[in-house]
Coordinates of C-alpha atoms in Angstrom, one line a residue:
Chain A
M1 CA 18.8 -9.5 -32.6
N2 CA 21.5 -8.0 -34.8
S3 CA 20.4 -4.5 -34.2
K4 CA 22.7 -2.3 -32.1
L5 CA 20.0 -1.2 -29.7
P6 CA 19.3 -3.6 -26.8
L7 CA 15.9 -5.3 -27.0
P8 CA 13.1 -3.9 -24.8
L9 CA 12.4 -7.3 -23.4
E10 CA 14.5 -10.4 -23.5
I11 CA 13.6 -13.5 -21.6
H12 CA 15.9 -16.5 -21.6
D13 CA 15.2 -20.0 -20.3
L14 CA 12.8 -18.6 -17.7
T15 CA 11.4 -21.1 -15.2
V16 CA 9.1 -20.2 -12.4
A17 CA 7.7 -22.5 -9.7
Y18 CA 5.2 -22.0 -6.9
Q19 CA 6.3 -24.2 -4.0
K20 CA 8.1 -26.6 -6.3
K21 CA 5.3 -26.9 -8.8
P22 CA 6.5 -25.3 -12.0
V23 CA 4.2 -22.8 -13.6
L24 CA 6.4 -21.6 -16.4
Y25 CA 9.1 -23.7 -18.0
G26 CA 12.0 -22.7 -20.2
I27 CA 10.5 -19.6 -21.7
D28 CA 12.6 -17.9 -24.4
L29 CA 11.2 -14.7 -25.7
E30 CA 12.7 -11.7 -27.5
I31 CA 10.5 -8.7 -28.2
Q32 CA 11.6 -6.1 -30.7
E33 CA 11.1 -2.4 -30.1
G34 CA 7.8 -1.0 -31.2
S35 CA 5.9 -4.3 -31.1
L36 CA 2.4 -4.6 -29.9
V37 CA 2.3 -8.1 -28.4
G38 CA -0.6 -10.1 -27.0
I39 CA 0.0 -13.0 -24.7
L40 CA -2.6 -15.7 -25.1
G41 CA -3.2 -18.9 -23.3
P42 CA -5.7 -20.7 -21.2
N43 CA -6.4 -20.0 -17.5
G44 CA -3.5 -21.0 -15.3
A45 CA -1.1 -21.0 -18.3
G46 CA 1.2 -18.6 -16.4
K47 CA 0.4 -15.4 -18.4
S48 CA 0.2 -13.2 -15.3
T49 CA 3.2 -15.1 -13.8
L50 CA 5.3 -14.2 -16.8
I51 CA 4.4 -10.5 -16.3
K52 CA 5.0 -10.6 -12.6
A53 CA 8.4 -12.3 -13.1
V54 CA 9.4 -9.4 -15.5
M55 CA 8.2 -6.9 -12.8
G56 CA 10.4 -8.7 -10.2
M57 CA 7.4 -9.5 -8.1
I58 CA 8.2 -13.2 -8.4
R59 CA 11.6 -14.6 -8.2
P60 CA 12.3 -17.0 -11.1
D61 CA 13.9 -20.3 -10.3
D62 CA 16.0 -20.3 -13.5
G63 CA 16.8 -18.2 -16.4
F64 CA 17.1 -14.4 -16.7
I65 CA 15.1 -11.4 -17.9
K66 CA 16.6 -8.4 -19.5
I67 CA 14.9 -5.1 -20.0
F68 CA 16.6 -2.8 -22.5
G69 CA 19.8 -4.8 -22.0
E70 CA 19.8 -4.4 -18.2
T71 CA 18.8 -6.7 -15.4
N72 CA 15.1 -6.4 -14.7
R73 CA 15.8 -4.8 -11.3
K74 CA 17.6 -1.9 -13.1
G75 CA 15.6 -1.8 -16.3
I76 CA 12.3 -1.8 -14.5
T77 CA 12.4 2.0 -14.2
R78 CA 11.6 2.1 -17.9
V79 CA 8.5 -0.1 -17.5
G80 CA 5.0 1.1 -17.1
Y81 CA 2.8 -1.6 -15.5
V82 CA -1.0 -1.8 -15.6
P83 CA -2.0 -4.2 -12.8
Q84 CA -4.9 -6.6 -12.9
R85 CA -8.0 -4.9 -11.5
E86 CA -8.5 -7.2 -8.6
N87 CA -5.0 -6.5 -7.3
I88 CA -5.9 -2.9 -6.5
D89 CA -7.3 -1.7 -3.1
W90 CA -10.3 0.3 -4.4
D91 CA -11.1 1.6 -0.9
F92 CA -7.8 3.4 -0.8
P93 CA -8.3 7.2 -0.1
V94 CA -7.0 8.5 -3.5
T95 CA -8.8 10.3 -6.3
A96 CA -8.4 9.5 -10.0
M97 CA -6.1 12.5 -10.3
D98 CA -3.9 11.2 -7.4
V99 CA -3.5 7.9 -9.1
V100 CA -2.5 9.5 -12.4
L101 CA -0.1 11.8 -10.6
M102 CA 1.6 8.8 -9.1
G103 CA 2.8 8.0 -12.6
R104 CA 4.7 11.2 -12.6
I105 CA 6.8 10.3 -9.6
G106 CA 9.5 8.9 -11.8
H107 CA 9.9 12.3 -13.4
T108 CA 9.5 14.6 -10.4
G109 CA 11.5 12.4 -8.0
W110 CA 10.6 10.7 -4.8
F111 CA 10.6 13.7 -2.5
K112 CA 9.8 16.8 -4.5
R113 CA 6.2 18.0 -4.6
F114 CA 4.3 17.8 -7.9
S115 CA 4.8 20.8 -10.1
K116 CA 2.0 22.6 -12.0
R117 CA 3.3 21.0 -15.2
D118 CA 2.9 17.6 -13.7
R119 CA -0.7 18.4 -12.8
I120 CA -1.4 19.7 -16.3
F121 CA 0.2 16.7 -17.9
A122 CA -1.7 14.3 -15.7
A123 CA -4.9 16.2 -16.6
E124 CA -4.1 15.8 -20.2
C125 CA -3.6 12.0 -19.8
L126 CA -7.0 11.8 -18.0
D127 CA -8.6 13.8 -20.7
Q128 CA -7.2 11.5 -23.4
M129 CA -8.9 8.6 -21.6
N130 CA -12.1 10.7 -21.4
M131 CA -11.8 10.7 -17.6
L132 CA -11.2 14.3 -16.8
P133 CA -14.7 14.9 -15.5
Y134 CA -14.0 12.2 -12.9
A135 CA -10.6 13.5 -11.7
D136 CA -11.8 14.3 -8.2
R137 CA -13.7 11.0 -7.7
Q138 CA -12.4 8.5 -5.2
I139 CA -11.4 5.5 -7.3
G140 CA -13.8 3.1 -5.7
N141 CA -16.7 5.3 -6.9
L142 CA -16.0 4.6 -10.5
S143 CA -17.3 1.8 -12.8
G144 CA -15.0 -1.0 -13.8
G145 CA -14.3 0.5 -17.2
Q146 CA -13.6 3.9 -15.7
Q147 CA -11.2 2.3 -13.2
Q148 CA -9.3 0.6 -16.0
R149 CA -9.0 3.9 -17.9
I150 CA -7.6 5.6 -14.8
F151 CA -4.8 3.1 -14.7
L152 CA -4.2 3.5 -18.5
A153 CA -4.0 7.3 -18.0
R154 CA -1.4 6.6 -15.3
A155 CA 0.5 4.5 -17.7
L156 CA 0.4 7.3 -20.2
A157 CA 1.6 9.8 -17.6
Q158 CA 4.6 7.5 -16.9
Q159 CA 5.9 8.0 -20.4
S160 CA 7.5 4.6 -20.2
D161 CA 9.3 2.8 -23.1
L162 CA 7.9 -0.6 -22.3
Y163 CA 4.4 -1.2 -21.1
L164 CA 3.2 -4.4 -19.5
M165 CA -0.6 -4.7 -19.1
D166 CA -2.3 -7.6 -17.2
E167 CA -5.7 -8.2 -18.7
P168 CA -6.7 -4.6 -19.3
F169 CA -9.8 -5.8 -21.3
A170 CA -11.2 -7.9 -18.5
G171 CA -14.7 -6.8 -17.5
V172 CA -14.7 -3.5 -19.3
D173 CA -17.5 -1.9 -21.3
A174 CA -17.4 -1.6 -25.1
V175 CA -16.5 2.2 -25.0
T176 CA -13.6 1.5 -22.7
E177 CA -12.4 -1.5 -24.9
Q178 CA -12.3 0.8 -27.9
T179 CA -10.5 3.5 -26.0
I180 CA -7.9 1.0 -24.8
V181 CA -7.4 -0.4 -28.4
D182 CA -6.9 3.2 -29.7
L183 CA -4.4 3.9 -26.9
L184 CA -2.4 0.7 -27.6
K185 CA -2.1 1.6 -31.3
Q186 CA -1.2 5.2 -30.5
L187 CA 1.6 4.1 -28.1
R188 CA 2.9 1.6 -30.7
N189 CA 2.9 4.3 -33.3
Q190 CA 5.0 6.4 -30.9
G191 CA 7.6 3.6 -31.0
K192 CA 6.7 2.2 -27.5
T193 CA 6.7 -1.6 -26.9
I194 CA 3.6 -3.0 -25.4
V195 CA 3.0 -6.4 -24.0
V196 CA -0.6 -7.3 -23.1
V197 CA -2.1 -10.3 -21.4
H198 CA -5.2 -11.2 -23.2
H199 CA -7.8 -13.9 -23.1
D200 CA -10.3 -13.1 -25.9
L201 CA -9.3 -15.2 -29.0
S202 CA -11.9 -13.5 -31.2
T203 CA -10.2 -10.1 -31.0
A204 CA -6.6 -11.2 -30.7
T205 CA -5.6 -10.8 -34.3
D206 CA -7.3 -7.5 -34.6
Y207 CA -5.7 -5.9 -31.6
F208 CA -2.2 -7.2 -31.7
D209 CA 0.7 -7.3 -34.3
F210 CA 2.4 -10.1 -32.5
L211 CA 1.1 -13.0 -30.5
A212 CA 2.8 -15.2 -27.9
L213 CA 1.0 -18.4 -27.2
L214 CA 1.7 -19.6 -23.7
N215 CA 0.8 -22.7 -21.8
F216 CA 3.4 -23.6 -19.2
R217 CA 5.9 -23.4 -22.1
L218 CA 6.0 -20.9 -24.9
I219 CA 4.2 -22.6 -27.7
A220 CA 4.8 -20.0 -30.4
Y221 CA 5.8 -16.4 -30.9
G222 CA 5.4 -14.5 -34.1
S223 CA 3.3 -12.1 -36.1
S224 CA -0.4 -12.5 -35.4
G225 CA -1.2 -13.9 -38.9
A226 CA 1.6 -16.5 -38.7
V227 CA 0.9 -17.8 -35.2
F228 CA -2.9 -17.7 -35.0
N229 CA -3.7 -21.0 -36.7
H230 CA -5.6 -24.2 -35.7
D231 CA -2.6 -26.3 -34.9
L232 CA -0.8 -23.9 -32.6
L233 CA -4.1 -23.0 -30.9
Q234 CA -4.8 -26.6 -30.4
K235 CA -1.4 -27.1 -28.9
T236 CA -1.9 -24.1 -26.6
Y237 CA -5.5 -24.8 -25.5
G238 CA -5.5 -28.6 -25.8
G239 CA -8.9 -30.2 -25.2
K240 CA -10.5 -26.8 -24.5
L241 CA -10.1 -25.8 -28.1
T242 CA -13.0 -27.8 -29.5
V243 CA -15.2 -24.8 -28.6
L244 CA -12.7 -22.4 -30.0
S245 CA -11.7 -24.3 -33.1
E246 CA -14.3 -22.4 -35.2
I247 CA -12.5 -19.1 -34.6
G248 CA -9.2 -20.7 -35.5
E249 CA -10.7 -22.1 -38.7
K250 CA -12.0 -18.7 -39.7
K251 CA -8.6 -17.1 -39.2
M252 CA -6.7 -20.0 -40.8
N253 CA -7.2 -18.5 -44.3
L254 CA -5.1 -15.5 -43.2
N255 CA -2.1 -17.4 -41.9
S256 CA 1.2 -17.7 -43.5
P257 CA 3.5 -20.7 -43.0
E258 CA 6.5 -19.0 -41.5
S259 CA 5.9 -18.8 -37.8
R260 CA 8.7 -18.8 -35.4
L261 CA 8.3 -21.9 -33.3
F262 CA 9.9 -22.2 -29.9
K263 CA 10.0 -25.5 -28.3
Chain B
M1 CA -27.3 21.5 33.6
S2 CA -24.9 21.9 36.4
S3 CA -23.5 18.5 35.6
I4 CA -22.6 19.7 32.1
I5 CA -20.8 22.7 33.5
T6 CA -18.9 20.4 35.9
F7 CA -18.1 18.1 33.0
L8 CA -16.7 21.0 31.0
T9 CA -14.9 22.9 33.8
G10 CA -14.1 20.2 36.3
P11 CA -10.5 19.4 35.0
W12 CA -9.8 23.2 34.9
A13 CA -11.3 24.3 38.2
T14 CA -8.2 25.3 40.2
P15 CA -4.7 26.5 39.1
E16 CA -3.1 23.3 40.3
L17 CA -5.6 21.2 38.3
I18 CA -5.0 23.3 35.3
S19 CA -1.2 22.9 35.4
W20 CA -1.6 19.1 36.1
N21 CA -4.2 18.4 33.5
F22 CA -2.6 20.7 30.9
Q23 CA 0.5 18.5 31.0
I24 CA -1.7 15.4 30.5
L25 CA -3.5 17.1 27.7
V26 CA -0.3 18.0 25.9
M27 CA 1.0 14.5 26.4
G28 CA -2.2 12.9 25.1
F29 CA -2.2 15.2 22.1
L30 CA 1.4 14.3 21.2
V31 CA 0.7 10.6 21.6
C32 CA -2.4 10.8 19.6
I33 CA -0.8 12.6 16.7
S34 CA 2.2 10.3 16.5
C35 CA 0.1 7.2 16.7
A36 CA -2.5 8.4 14.2
L37 CA 0.1 9.3 11.6
V38 CA 1.9 6.0 11.8
G39 CA -1.4 4.2 12.2
T40 CA -2.8 5.7 9.0
F41 CA -0.2 4.1 6.9
V42 CA -0.3 0.9 8.9
S43 CA -4.1 0.5 8.4
L44 CA -3.8 1.6 4.7
R45 CA -1.5 -1.3 4.2
R46 CA -3.9 -3.7 5.9
M47 CA -1.4 -4.2 8.6
S48 CA -3.5 -3.2 11.6
L49 CA -3.1 -6.5 13.2
L50 CA 0.6 -6.4 12.5
G51 CA 0.6 -3.2 14.5
D52 CA -1.1 -5.1 17.3
A53 CA 1.4 -7.9 17.1
I54 CA 4.4 -5.7 17.1
S55 CA 3.0 -3.6 20.0
H56 CA 2.8 -6.8 22.1
G57 CA 6.0 -8.3 20.7
I58 CA 8.2 -5.5 21.9
L59 CA 7.7 -6.4 25.5
P60 CA 10.8 -8.7 25.8
G61 CA 12.8 -5.9 24.2
I62 CA 11.7 -3.4 26.8
V63 CA 12.4 -5.8 29.6
L64 CA 15.8 -6.8 28.3
A65 CA 16.8 -3.1 27.8
Y66 CA 15.7 -2.4 31.3
L67 CA 17.7 -5.3 32.7
F68 CA 20.8 -4.2 30.9
T69 CA 20.7 -0.5 31.6
G70 CA 18.6 -0.4 34.7
S71 CA 17.0 2.8 33.6
L72 CA 13.6 3.7 32.2
S73 CA 15.1 6.3 29.8
L74 CA 13.7 6.2 26.4
F75 CA 16.7 5.5 24.1
P76 CA 17.8 2.1 25.3
M77 CA 14.2 1.0 25.6
W78 CA 13.5 2.1 22.1
I79 CA 16.5 0.2 20.8
G80 CA 15.4 -2.9 22.7
A81 CA 11.8 -2.6 21.6
A82 CA 12.7 -1.8 18.0
L83 CA 14.9 -4.8 17.8
A84 CA 12.2 -7.0 19.3
G85 CA 9.6 -5.5 17.1
I86 CA 11.6 -6.1 14.0
A87 CA 12.4 -9.7 15.1
C88 CA 8.7 -10.1 15.6
G89 CA 7.9 -8.7 12.2
V90 CA 10.6 -10.8 10.5
S91 CA 9.5 -14.1 12.2
I92 CA 5.9 -13.4 11.2
Q93 CA 7.1 -12.9 7.6
W94 CA 9.3 -16.0 7.7
L95 CA 6.6 -18.2 9.2
H96 CA 4.1 -17.0 6.6
T97 CA 6.3 -17.5 3.6
K98 CA 8.3 -20.6 4.5
T99 CA 5.6 -22.7 6.2
R100 CA 2.0 -23.5 5.4
L101 CA 0.8 -21.2 8.1
R102 CA -1.4 -18.3 7.1
E103 CA -0.5 -14.8 8.0
D104 CA -3.1 -14.4 10.8
A105 CA -2.0 -17.7 12.4
A106 CA 1.7 -16.7 12.1
M107 CA 0.9 -13.4 13.8
G108 CA -1.0 -15.0 16.6
L109 CA 1.8 -17.5 17.2
T110 CA 4.6 -15.0 17.1
F111 CA 3.2 -12.2 19.2
T112 CA 1.9 -14.4 22.0
T113 CA 5.3 -16.2 22.1
F114 CA 7.2 -12.8 22.3
F115 CA 4.7 -11.5 24.9
A116 CA 5.1 -14.7 27.0
L117 CA 8.9 -14.4 26.8
G118 CA 8.6 -10.9 28.0
M119 CA 6.4 -11.9 30.9
V120 CA 8.8 -14.7 31.8
L121 CA 11.7 -12.3 31.8
L122 CA 9.7 -10.0 34.0
G123 CA 8.8 -12.8 36.4
L124 CA 12.4 -14.2 36.6
N125 CA 13.8 -10.8 37.6
A126 CA 10.8 -9.7 39.7
E127 CA 13.0 -8.7 42.7
N128 CA 15.3 -6.3 40.9
I129 CA 12.9 -4.9 38.4
H130 CA 10.6 -2.1 39.0
L131 CA 8.5 -2.3 35.8
D132 CA 4.9 -2.6 36.5
V133 CA 3.2 -5.1 34.1
A134 CA -0.1 -3.3 34.4
C135 CA 1.6 0.0 33.6
I136 CA 3.1 -1.5 30.4
L137 CA -0.2 -3.0 29.4
Y138 CA -2.5 -0.1 30.2
G139 CA -0.2 2.9 30.8
E140 CA -0.8 5.7 33.2
I141 CA -1.0 9.0 31.5
G142 CA -2.3 10.5 34.7
L143 CA 1.1 10.2 36.3
I144 CA 3.0 12.0 33.5
P145 CA 3.1 15.3 35.4
L146 CA 5.2 13.4 38.1
E147 CA 8.1 12.8 35.6
T148 CA 11.3 14.7 36.3
D149 CA 11.9 18.0 34.7
W150 CA 14.4 18.5 31.9
Y151 CA 17.3 20.8 32.6
L152 CA 19.3 22.2 29.8
F153 CA 22.2 24.5 30.6
G154 CA 20.8 24.9 34.1
K155 CA 17.4 26.0 32.7
N156 CA 14.3 24.1 33.7
L157 CA 12.4 23.4 30.5
G158 CA 9.6 21.5 32.1
N159 CA 8.5 17.8 32.0
Q160 CA 11.0 15.5 30.4
A161 CA 8.5 12.9 29.3
I162 CA 6.5 15.5 27.4
W163 CA 9.7 16.8 25.7
S164 CA 10.8 13.4 24.5
M165 CA 7.3 12.6 23.2
G166 CA 7.3 16.1 21.5
F167 CA 10.5 15.3 19.7
I168 CA 9.2 11.9 18.5
C169 CA 6.0 13.6 17.4
I170 CA 7.8 16.2 15.4
F171 CA 10.2 13.5 14.0
T172 CA 7.2 11.4 12.9
Q173 CA 5.5 14.4 11.3
L174 CA 8.7 15.4 9.5
A175 CA 9.1 11.8 8.3
T176 CA 5.6 11.6 7.1
F177 CA 5.9 14.9 5.2
F178 CA 9.3 14.1 3.7
F179 CA 8.5 10.5 2.7
Y180 CA 4.9 11.1 1.9
K181 CA 5.1 10.2 -1.8
I182 CA 7.1 7.1 -1.1
L183 CA 4.7 6.0 1.6
L184 CA 1.7 6.7 -0.6
V185 CA 3.0 4.7 -3.6
T186 CA 4.3 1.7 -1.7
S187 CA 1.0 1.5 0.2
F188 CA -1.2 1.8 -2.8
D189 CA 0.6 -0.1 -5.6
L190 CA 3.7 -2.1 -4.8
S191 CA 4.4 -2.9 -8.5
L192 CA 4.5 0.8 -9.4
A193 CA 6.7 1.5 -6.4
K194 CA 9.1 -1.2 -7.6
S195 CA 9.1 0.2 -11.1
L196 CA 10.0 3.6 -9.7
G197 CA 13.1 2.0 -8.1
I198 CA 11.8 2.5 -4.6
P199 CA 13.3 0.0 -2.2
V200 CA 10.0 -1.3 -1.0
N201 CA 11.3 -3.7 1.6
W202 CA 13.3 -0.9 3.3
V203 CA 10.2 1.3 3.3
Q204 CA 8.4 -1.6 5.0
Y205 CA 11.1 -2.0 7.6
G206 CA 11.2 1.8 8.1
L207 CA 7.5 1.9 8.8
M208 CA 7.9 -1.0 11.3
F209 CA 10.7 1.0 12.9
F210 CA 8.5 4.0 13.3
L211 CA 5.8 1.8 14.6
A212 CA 8.1 0.4 17.3
L213 CA 9.4 4.0 18.1
V214 CA 5.9 5.4 18.6
V215 CA 4.7 2.4 20.6
V216 CA 7.7 2.6 22.9
A217 CA 7.3 6.3 23.3
S218 CA 3.6 6.0 24.1
F219 CA 3.5 2.8 26.2
E220 CA 4.3 4.7 29.4
S221 CA 1.2 6.9 28.9
V222 CA -1.3 4.7 27.1
G223 CA 0.1 1.2 27.3
V224 CA 0.7 -1.3 24.5
I225 CA -2.9 -2.3 24.3
M226 CA -4.5 1.2 24.0
V227 CA -1.9 2.4 21.6
L228 CA -3.6 0.4 18.9
A229 CA -6.8 2.4 19.4
M230 CA -4.9 5.6 18.9
M231 CA -3.4 4.2 15.7
I232 CA -6.4 2.6 14.0
L233 CA -9.4 4.7 15.1
P234 CA -8.3 8.0 13.6
P235 CA -7.8 6.7 10.0
V236 CA -10.9 4.5 10.0
S237 CA -13.1 7.3 11.4
L238 CA -11.7 9.8 8.9
S239 CA -12.1 7.4 6.0
F240 CA -15.8 8.0 6.2
L241 CA -15.3 11.7 5.8
F242 CA -12.5 12.2 3.3
T243 CA -11.4 10.6 0.1
R244 CA -7.9 11.9 0.0
L245 CA -5.0 10.9 2.1
P246 CA -3.7 14.4 2.8
C247 CA -7.1 15.4 4.2
I248 CA -7.0 12.3 6.4
L249 CA -3.5 13.1 7.6
W250 CA -4.2 16.7 8.4
S251 CA -7.5 15.9 10.1
C252 CA -5.7 13.4 12.3
I253 CA -4.1 16.4 14.0
A254 CA -7.4 18.0 14.7
L255 CA -8.9 14.7 15.8
S256 CA -6.0 14.3 18.3
I257 CA -7.1 17.4 20.2
F258 CA -10.6 16.1 20.5
Y259 CA -9.4 12.7 21.6
S260 CA -7.1 14.0 24.4
L261 CA -9.6 16.7 25.5
G262 CA -12.5 14.3 25.5
G263 CA -10.4 11.7 27.3
I264 CA -9.5 14.1 30.2
H265 CA -13.0 15.4 30.6
L266 CA -14.6 11.9 30.5
A267 CA -12.0 10.5 32.9
Y268 CA -12.5 13.4 35.3
A269 CA -16.3 13.3 35.3
M270 CA -16.7 9.5 35.5
D271 CA -13.5 8.6 37.4
F272 CA -12.3 6.4 34.5
P273 CA -8.6 5.6 33.7
I274 CA -7.5 8.4 31.3
S275 CA -6.0 6.1 28.6
A276 CA -9.3 4.1 28.4
S277 CA -11.2 7.4 28.3
I278 CA -9.2 8.5 25.3
A279 CA -9.9 5.3 23.6
L280 CA -13.6 5.5 24.4
T281 CA -13.7 9.1 23.1
A282 CA -12.2 7.8 19.9
V283 CA -15.0 5.2 19.7
F284 CA -17.6 7.9 20.4
I285 CA -16.2 9.9 17.5
F286 CA -16.0 6.9 15.3
L287 CA -19.7 6.0 15.6
P288 CA -21.2 9.1 14.1
C289 CA -18.6 9.0 11.4
C290 CA -19.4 5.5 10.5
L291 CA -23.2 6.2 10.5
L292 CA -23.3 9.6 8.9
G293 CA -20.1 9.9 7.0
S294 CA -20.6 11.2 3.5
K295 CA -18.2 8.6 2.1
G296 CA -19.9 5.3 2.6
G297 CA -21.5 5.9 6.0
L298 CA -24.1 3.4 6.9
L299 CA -27.2 5.7 6.9
I300 CA -26.0 7.7 3.9
G301 CA -25.4 4.3 2.1
L302 CA -29.1 3.4 2.7
F303 CA -30.2 6.8 1.3
D304 CA -27.9 6.4 -1.7
L305 CA -29.3 3.0 -2.6
V306 CA -32.8 4.6 -2.8
K307 CA -31.6 7.6 -4.7
K308 CA -29.3 6.2 -7.3
P309 CA -29.0 2.5 -7.7
Q310 CA -25.8 2.5 -9.6
I311 CA -23.0 4.8 -10.6
E312 CA -23.6 6.3 -13.9
D313 CA -21.1 5.4 -16.6
C314 CA -19.2 8.0 -18.5
S315 CA -20.1 7.2 -22.1
T316 CA -18.1 9.5 -24.2
K317 CA -18.5 10.6 -27.7

């Protein structure tokens, strides 16, 4: 907060409602540069809504969002977004390579054709996701995990400063899961900021440095060790936690008392 | 055997027929290309029915433009139709977002209302209007050679209707070429388009504008109902053959030649209306594509199921 550089993502008093029924209420969140953040919460807690509000796909009813110190409409050009798989039209006539090249449009401009360098760079991104052999496949002809890796390759090609990923681990195979984790850590080590919507409690502390617990309100935000404890998980998941309490108990030994609580 | 020869040579038997049918062929070709290019993006955005709605919804605009200017010239009609088309699109959007109505219901409600308004306007002014309802609905490409010639600096350049359709066709092609990346990204992934700073709403309105432009330009020849066949059939047929958008767009041009040629021959041989024959030809081309197309064709799909039950996963080391 007292650093001179503007924060990658600053959300203040954000409230979002669908047809007068609030989904998110009074969210305050400040994410420091270079953080790898997981957003956790039960189904319908507003995780995706939060990401969509940042992307400007949903208009908030109250509060504001700043991306690198600018309004989210302006700052959005520095954001790479990995959409949820079911939001993609998989019958669309594009190949894996075409999708990754779309990530380069921010660099080549809206009208200019892609240069050879763009193509080489896109191929490198595909290769990093081990997807180069599938470059000419139509995207619907790929398995779920491969499809996810295409969109991560596109995110790489975008060379954004802030990444928002909506459930990248949903329904992917073990190989892809590991590839994604490696990619997240690599991006973080490059100083990028990554915010990931996640739903698997058992892997949360291994994958992310920071966790945001969300259920209609922001229950807690802090380093994974500090936030991932029984009380806060209970608060987030409510009655559903009985099944999950074991995981919380296991991880409790790791936690430290100073977690930043937001109410 | 002789019937096949008649089928092939019939429309081109005498010099008069050649000059007459050639004009129809060129007009059909231009209409098909323009419609197919716009239609490809319309169908990619899952807006096929919106195209239908708008093509009907422009009727009051056409009638009003005619009432105000008293001429059938393209420009005022296009303005009228474009305004009506956009009003139609906006009210569908408004009904869909502000009320409980689903999008399909909003579309059905809006375009029938607009169409009815157009019919009422036509009926009220029946005595001083020379627009033929049947012509608006079905078009009559067979009468295109009767259009007046276009004179520029005293030089006769030939049929005016073909020239204006030609300009619109080139305009559509240039726009597709120039805005290709923007159209691709906004159609495929709206969130990426937004994060690139592309004004997605304006792209949407721009596409609707082109839709109105092409529908108005083509309604004289193929009518507001058939125009949808020229828009939707090329991209859906080609989607069974190609997996990349540029291939589909380029093949639309080739397909347009087949559509208009086939339409003329079919119409001549069977004494069908030409616009309906073009649409039928489009369906005849669609069927083998749908059955035998290498990308998800029905028969190929059956064969694939037997051969490889699932897509092999890329397990990497």
